[in-house]
């Protein structure tokens, strides 16, 4: 992509945005800090999550807040106690505990106990890099830019063909984020990368809301910056063969144009992924003895062999 190219010129970004937000709102993993807008509680969760699996962070985060419920109590604590807590809960590098303690003291001393709301100011806090500053600004104050982490890069690369370049990712992520909605947007796109667009994606199983636009879904190429090889089970034809079998297990027999849209959302009878493409896939399956074909041309009926 050159500086001037717009990766979203062929898509209606509002529709794309709404699809993701609705998908996220209808179901997502619940973490307690997602219910919170307190910047201190969010900062603690973000620092803990940097090296520890989210599932394990929950208990540590709750214990931490029982012990030091506010930024003022953390600032007043002995540093050694905070570090000991960190080690006892196997939260990774102890330096993170030291930095968190120091950041709490900065908030007390420099900001009168009130967290700043701008990402730039937040990143002045000890141990708070641009990613964490942006996450706190988004989740606490709905005031962040688009978050770009490995998950988000993978999603943007696959769905919209954004090239593997950090500056381009940042520009694309910002262009796609609905203005003034960093809290829900960043949560939603990170959730998409975490539960649907994982290294081995679960596009259909997770009902990914972007299948209709996703370039990887259409081409079957699911490589990404952090997935240099095609994920094993998802070689494109293999994936679509699996979808045909699953669909026929449910329906028994289907005509070509009934089956097509059930296995790919971009099926169009006369299009690239239309009848001709589907007939090719089905004749392979018939040769392997997995389905039976009856009729010919466009009135082909396919039945699962039991
Ligand atoms: S359709 Fe699949 S590859 Fe594309 S964004 Fe969704 S989960 Fe990722």
CSV table of N, CA and C in Angstrom, one decimal, residues 26-99:
chain,number,residue,atom,x,y,z
A,26,UNK,N,-23.1,-9.0,21.4
A,26,UNK,CA,-24.0,-10.2,21.6
A,26,UNK,C,-23.3,-11.3,22.4
A,27,UNK,N,-22.0,-11.3,22.5
A,27,UNK,CA,-21.3,-12.3,23.3
A,27,UNK,C,-19.8,-12.0,23.3
A,28,UNK,N,-19.2,-12.1,24.5
A,28,UNK,CA,-17.8,-12.0,24.6
A,28,UNK,C,-17.3,-12.5,26.0
A,29,UNK,N,-16.0,-12.8,26.0
A,29,UNK,CA,-15.5,-13.2,27.3
A,29,UNK,C,-15.6,-12.1,28.3
A,30,UNK,N,-16.0,-12.5,29.5
A,30,UNK,CA,-16.2,-11.5,30.6
A,30,UNK,C,-15.0,-11.4,31.5
A,31,UNK,N,-14.3,-10.3,31.5
A,31,UNK,CA,-13.3,-10.1,32.5
A,31,UNK,C,-13.7,-9.0,33.4
A,32,UNK,N,-13.4,-9.1,34.7
A,32,UNK,CA,-14.0,-8.1,35.6
A,32,UNK,C,-13.6,-6.6,35.2
A,33,UNK,N,-12.4,-6.5,34.7
A,33,UNK,CA,-12.0,-5.1,34.4
A,33,UNK,C,-12.7,-4.5,33.2
A,34,UNK,N,-13.4,-5.4,32.5
A,34,UNK,CA,-14.2,-4.9,31.4
A,34,UNK,C,-15.4,-4.2,31.9
A,35,UNK,N,-15.8,-4.4,33.1
A,35,UNK,CA,-16.9,-3.7,33.7
A,35,UNK,C,-16.5,-2.4,34.3
A,36,UNK,N,-15.2,-2.2,34.4
A,36,UNK,CA,-14.7,-1.0,35.2
A,36,UNK,C,-14.3,0.1,34.2
A,37,UNK,N,-14.4,1.3,34.8
A,37,UNK,CA,-13.8,2.4,34.1
A,37,UNK,C,-12.8,3.2,35.0
A,38,UNK,N,-12.4,2.5,36.1
A,38,UNK,CA,-11.4,3.1,37.0
A,38,UNK,C,-10.0,2.9,36.4
A,39,UNK,N,-9.3,4.0,36.1
A,39,UNK,CA,-8.0,3.9,35.4
A,39,UNK,C,-7.0,3.1,36.2
A,40,UNK,N,-7.1,3.2,37.5
A,40,UNK,CA,-6.1,2.5,38.4
A,40,UNK,C,-6.4,1.0,38.2
A,41,UNK,N,-7.6,0.6,38.3
A,41,UNK,CA,-7.9,-0.9,38.2
A,41,UNK,C,-7.6,-1.4,36.8
A,42,UNK,N,-7.8,-0.6,35.8
A,42,UNK,CA,-7.5,-1.0,34.4
A,42,UNK,C,-6.0,-1.0,34.2
A,43,UNK,N,-5.2,-0.1,34.8
A,43,UNK,CA,-3.8,-0.1,34.6
A,43,UNK,C,-3.2,-1.4,35.3
A,44,UNK,N,-3.7,-1.7,36.5
A,44,UNK,CA,-3.2,-3.0,37.1
A,44,UNK,C,-3.5,-4.2,36.2
A,45,UNK,N,-4.7,-4.2,35.6
A,45,UNK,CA,-5.0,-5.4,34.8
A,45,UNK,C,-4.1,-5.4,33.6
A,46,UNK,N,-3.9,-4.3,33.0
A,46,UNK,CA,-3.0,-4.3,31.8
A,46,UNK,C,-1.6,-4.7,32.1
A,47,UNK,N,-1.1,-4.2,33.2
A,47,UNK,CA,0.3,-4.5,33.5
A,47,UNK,C,0.4,-6.0,33.8
A,48,UNK,N,-0.6,-6.5,34.6
A,48,UNK,CA,-0.6,-8.0,34.9
A,48,UNK,C,-0.7,-8.8,33.6
A,49,UNK,N,-1.5,-8.4,32.6
A,49,UNK,CA,-1.8,-9.2,31.4
A,49,UNK,C,-0.6,-9.2,30.5
A,50,UNK,N,0.4,-8.4,30.7
A,50,UNK,CA,1.5,-8.4,29.8
A,50,UNK,C,2.3,-9.7,29.7
A,51,UNK,N,2.3,-10.4,30.8
A,51,UNK,CA,3.1,-11.7,30.8
A,51,UNK,C,2.3,-12.9,31.3
A,52,UNK,N,1.1,-12.7,31.6
A,52,UNK,CA,0.3,-13.8,32.2
A,52,UNK,C,-1.0,-14.0,31.5
A,53,UNK,N,-1.4,-15.2,31.4
A,53,UNK,CA,-2.6,-15.5,30.6
A,53,UNK,C,-3.8,-14.9,31.3
A,54,UNK,N,-4.7,-14.4,30.5
A,54,UNK,CA,-5.8,-13.6,31.1
A,54,UNK,C,-6.6,-14.4,32.2
A,55,UNK,N,-6.8,-15.6,31.9
A,55,UNK,CA,-7.6,-16.4,32.9
A,55,UNK,C,-7.0,-16.4,34.3
A,56,UNK,N,-5.6,-16.4,34.3
A,56,UNK,CA,-4.9,-16.4,35.6
A,56,UNK,C,-4.8,-15.1,36.2
A,57,UNK,N,-5.0,-14.0,35.4
A,57,UNK,CA,-4.8,-12.7,35.9
A,57,UNK,C,-6.0,-12.3,36.8
A,58,UNK,N,-7.2,-12.9,36.6
A,58,UNK,CA,-8.4,-12.5,37.3
A,58,UNK,C,-8.1,-12.6,38.8
A,59,UNK,N,-7.7,-13.7,39.3
A,59,UNK,CA,-7.5,-13.9,40.7
A,59,UNK,C,-6.5,-13.0,41.3
A,60,UNK,N,-5.4,-12.8,40.6
A,60,UNK,CA,-4.3,-12.0,41.0
A,60,UNK,C,-4.8,-10.5,41.1
A,61,UNK,N,-5.5,-10.1,40.1
A,61,UNK,CA,-6.0,-8.7,40.0
A,61,UNK,C,-7.0,-8.5,41.2
A,62,UNK,N,-7.8,-9.4,41.5
A,62,UNK,CA,-8.8,-9.2,42.6
A,62,UNK,C,-8.0,-9.2,43.9
A,63,UNK,N,-7.0,-10.0,44.1
A,63,UNK,CA,-6.2,-10.0,45.3
A,63,UNK,C,-5.5,-8.7,45.5
A,64,UNK,N,-4.9,-8.2,44.4
A,64,UNK,CA,-4.2,-7.0,44.4
A,64,UNK,C,-5.1,-5.8,44.8
A,65,UNK,N,-6.3,-5.8,44.3
A,65,UNK,CA,-7.2,-4.7,44.6
A,65,UNK,C,-7.8,-4.8,46.0
A,66,UNK,N,-7.9,-6.0,46.5
A,66,UNK,CA,-8.2,-6.1,47.9
A,66,UNK,C,-7.2,-5.5,48.8
A,67,UNK,N,-5.9,-5.8,48.4
A,67,UNK,CA,-4.8,-5.3,49.2
A,67,UNK,C,-4.6,-3.8,49.1
A,68,UNK,N,-4.6,-3.3,47.8
A,68,UNK,CA,-4.4,-1.9,47.6
A,68,UNK,C,-5.5,-1.4,46.7
A,69,UNK,N,-6.6,-1.0,47.3
A,69,UNK,CA,-7.8,-0.8,46.5
A,69,UNK,C,-7.8,0.5,45.7
A,70,UNK,N,-6.9,1.4,46.0
A,70,UNK,CA,-6.9,2.7,45.3
A,70,UNK,C,-5.4,3.1,44.9
A,71,UNK,N,-5.3,4.0,44.0
A,71,UNK,CA,-3.9,4.4,43.6
A,71,UNK,C,-3.2,5.0,44.8
A,72,UNK,N,-4.0,5.6,45.7
A,72,UNK,CA,-3.3,6.2,46.9
A,72,UNK,C,-2.8,5.2,47.9
A,73,UNK,N,-3.5,4.1,48.0
A,73,UNK,CA,-3.0,3.0,48.9
A,73,UNK,C,-1.8,2.3,48.3
A,74,UNK,N,-1.8,2.2,47.0
A,74,UNK,CA,-0.6,1.6,46.4
A,74,UNK,C,0.6,2.5,46.5
A,75,UNK,N,0.4,3.8,46.3
A,75,UNK,CA,1.5,4.7,46.4
A,75,UNK,C,2.1,4.7,47.8
A,76,UNK,N,1.2,4.5,48.8
A,76,UNK,CA,1.7,4.5,50.2
A,76,UNK,C,2.3,3.2,50.7
A,77,UNK,N,2.2,2.2,49.8
A,77,UNK,CA,2.7,0.8,50.2
A,77,UNK,C,4.2,0.8,50.2
A,78,UNK,N,4.7,-0.2,50.9
A,78,UNK,CA,6.2,-0.5,50.8
A,78,UNK,C,6.4,-1.2,49.5
A,79,UNK,N,7.5,-0.7,48.8
A,79,UNK,CA,7.7,-1.3,47.5
A,79,UNK,C,8.0,-2.8,47.6
A,80,UNK,N,8.7,-3.2,48.7
A,80,UNK,CA,9.0,-4.6,48.9
A,80,UNK,C,7.8,-5.5,49.0
A,81,UNK,N,6.7,-4.9,49.5
A,81,UNK,CA,5.5,-5.7,49.7
A,81,UNK,C,4.8,-5.9,48.3
A,82,UNK,N,4.9,-4.9,47.5
A,82,UNK,CA,4.3,-5.0,46.1
A,82,UNK,C,5.1,-6.0,45.3
A,83,UNK,N,6.4,-6.0,45.4
A,83,UNK,CA,7.2,-6.9,44.7
A,83,UNK,C,7.0,-8.4,45.2
A,84,UNK,N,6.9,-8.5,46.5
A,84,UNK,CA,6.6,-9.8,47.1
A,84,UNK,C,5.3,-10.4,46.6
A,85,UNK,N,4.3,-9.5,46.5
A,85,UNK,CA,3.0,-9.9,46.0
A,85,UNK,C,3.1,-10.5,44.6
A,86,UNK,N,3.9,-9.7,43.8
A,86,UNK,CA,4.1,-10.1,42.4
A,86,UNK,C,4.7,-11.5,42.2
A,87,UNK,N,5.8,-11.7,43.0
A,87,UNK,CA,6.4,-13.0,43.0
A,87,UNK,C,5.5,-14.1,43.5
A,88,UNK,N,4.8,-13.8,44.6
A,88,UNK,CA,3.9,-14.9,45.1
A,88,UNK,C,2.8,-15.3,44.1
A,89,UNK,N,2.4,-14.3,43.3
A,89,UNK,CA,1.3,-14.6,42.3
A,89,UNK,C,1.9,-15.0,40.9
A,90,UNK,N,3.2,-15.2,40.9
A,90,UNK,CA,3.9,-15.6,39.6
A,90,UNK,C,3.5,-14.7,38.4
A,91,UNK,N,3.7,-13.4,38.7
A,91,UNK,CA,3.2,-12.5,37.6
A,91,UNK,C,4.3,-12.0,36.7
A,92,UNK,N,5.4,-12.7,36.7
A,92,UNK,CA,6.5,-12.3,35.7
A,92,UNK,C,7.5,-11.4,36.4
A,93,UNK,N,8.2,-10.6,35.5
A,93,UNK,CA,9.2,-9.7,35.9
A,93,UNK,C,8.8,-8.8,37.1
A,94,UNK,N,9.7,-8.9,38.2
A,94,UNK,CA,9.4,-8.0,39.3
A,94,UNK,C,9.5,-6.5,39.0
A,95,UNK,N,10.2,-6.2,38.0
A,95,UNK,CA,10.3,-4.8,37.6
A,95,UNK,C,9.0,-4.2,37.3
A,96,UNK,N,8.1,-5.0,36.8
A,96,UNK,CA,6.7,-4.5,36.5
A,96,UNK,C,6.1,-4.0,37.8
A,97,UNK,N,6.3,-4.8,38.9
A,97,UNK,CA,5.7,-4.4,40.2
A,97,UNK,C,6.3,-3.1,40.7
A,98,UNK,N,7.6,-2.9,40.5
A,98,UNK,CA,8.3,-1.7,40.9
A,98,UNK,C,7.8,-0.5,40.1
A,99,UNK,N,7.7,-0.7,38.8
A,99,UNK,CA,7.2,0.4,38.0
A,99,UNK,C,5.8,0.8,38.3
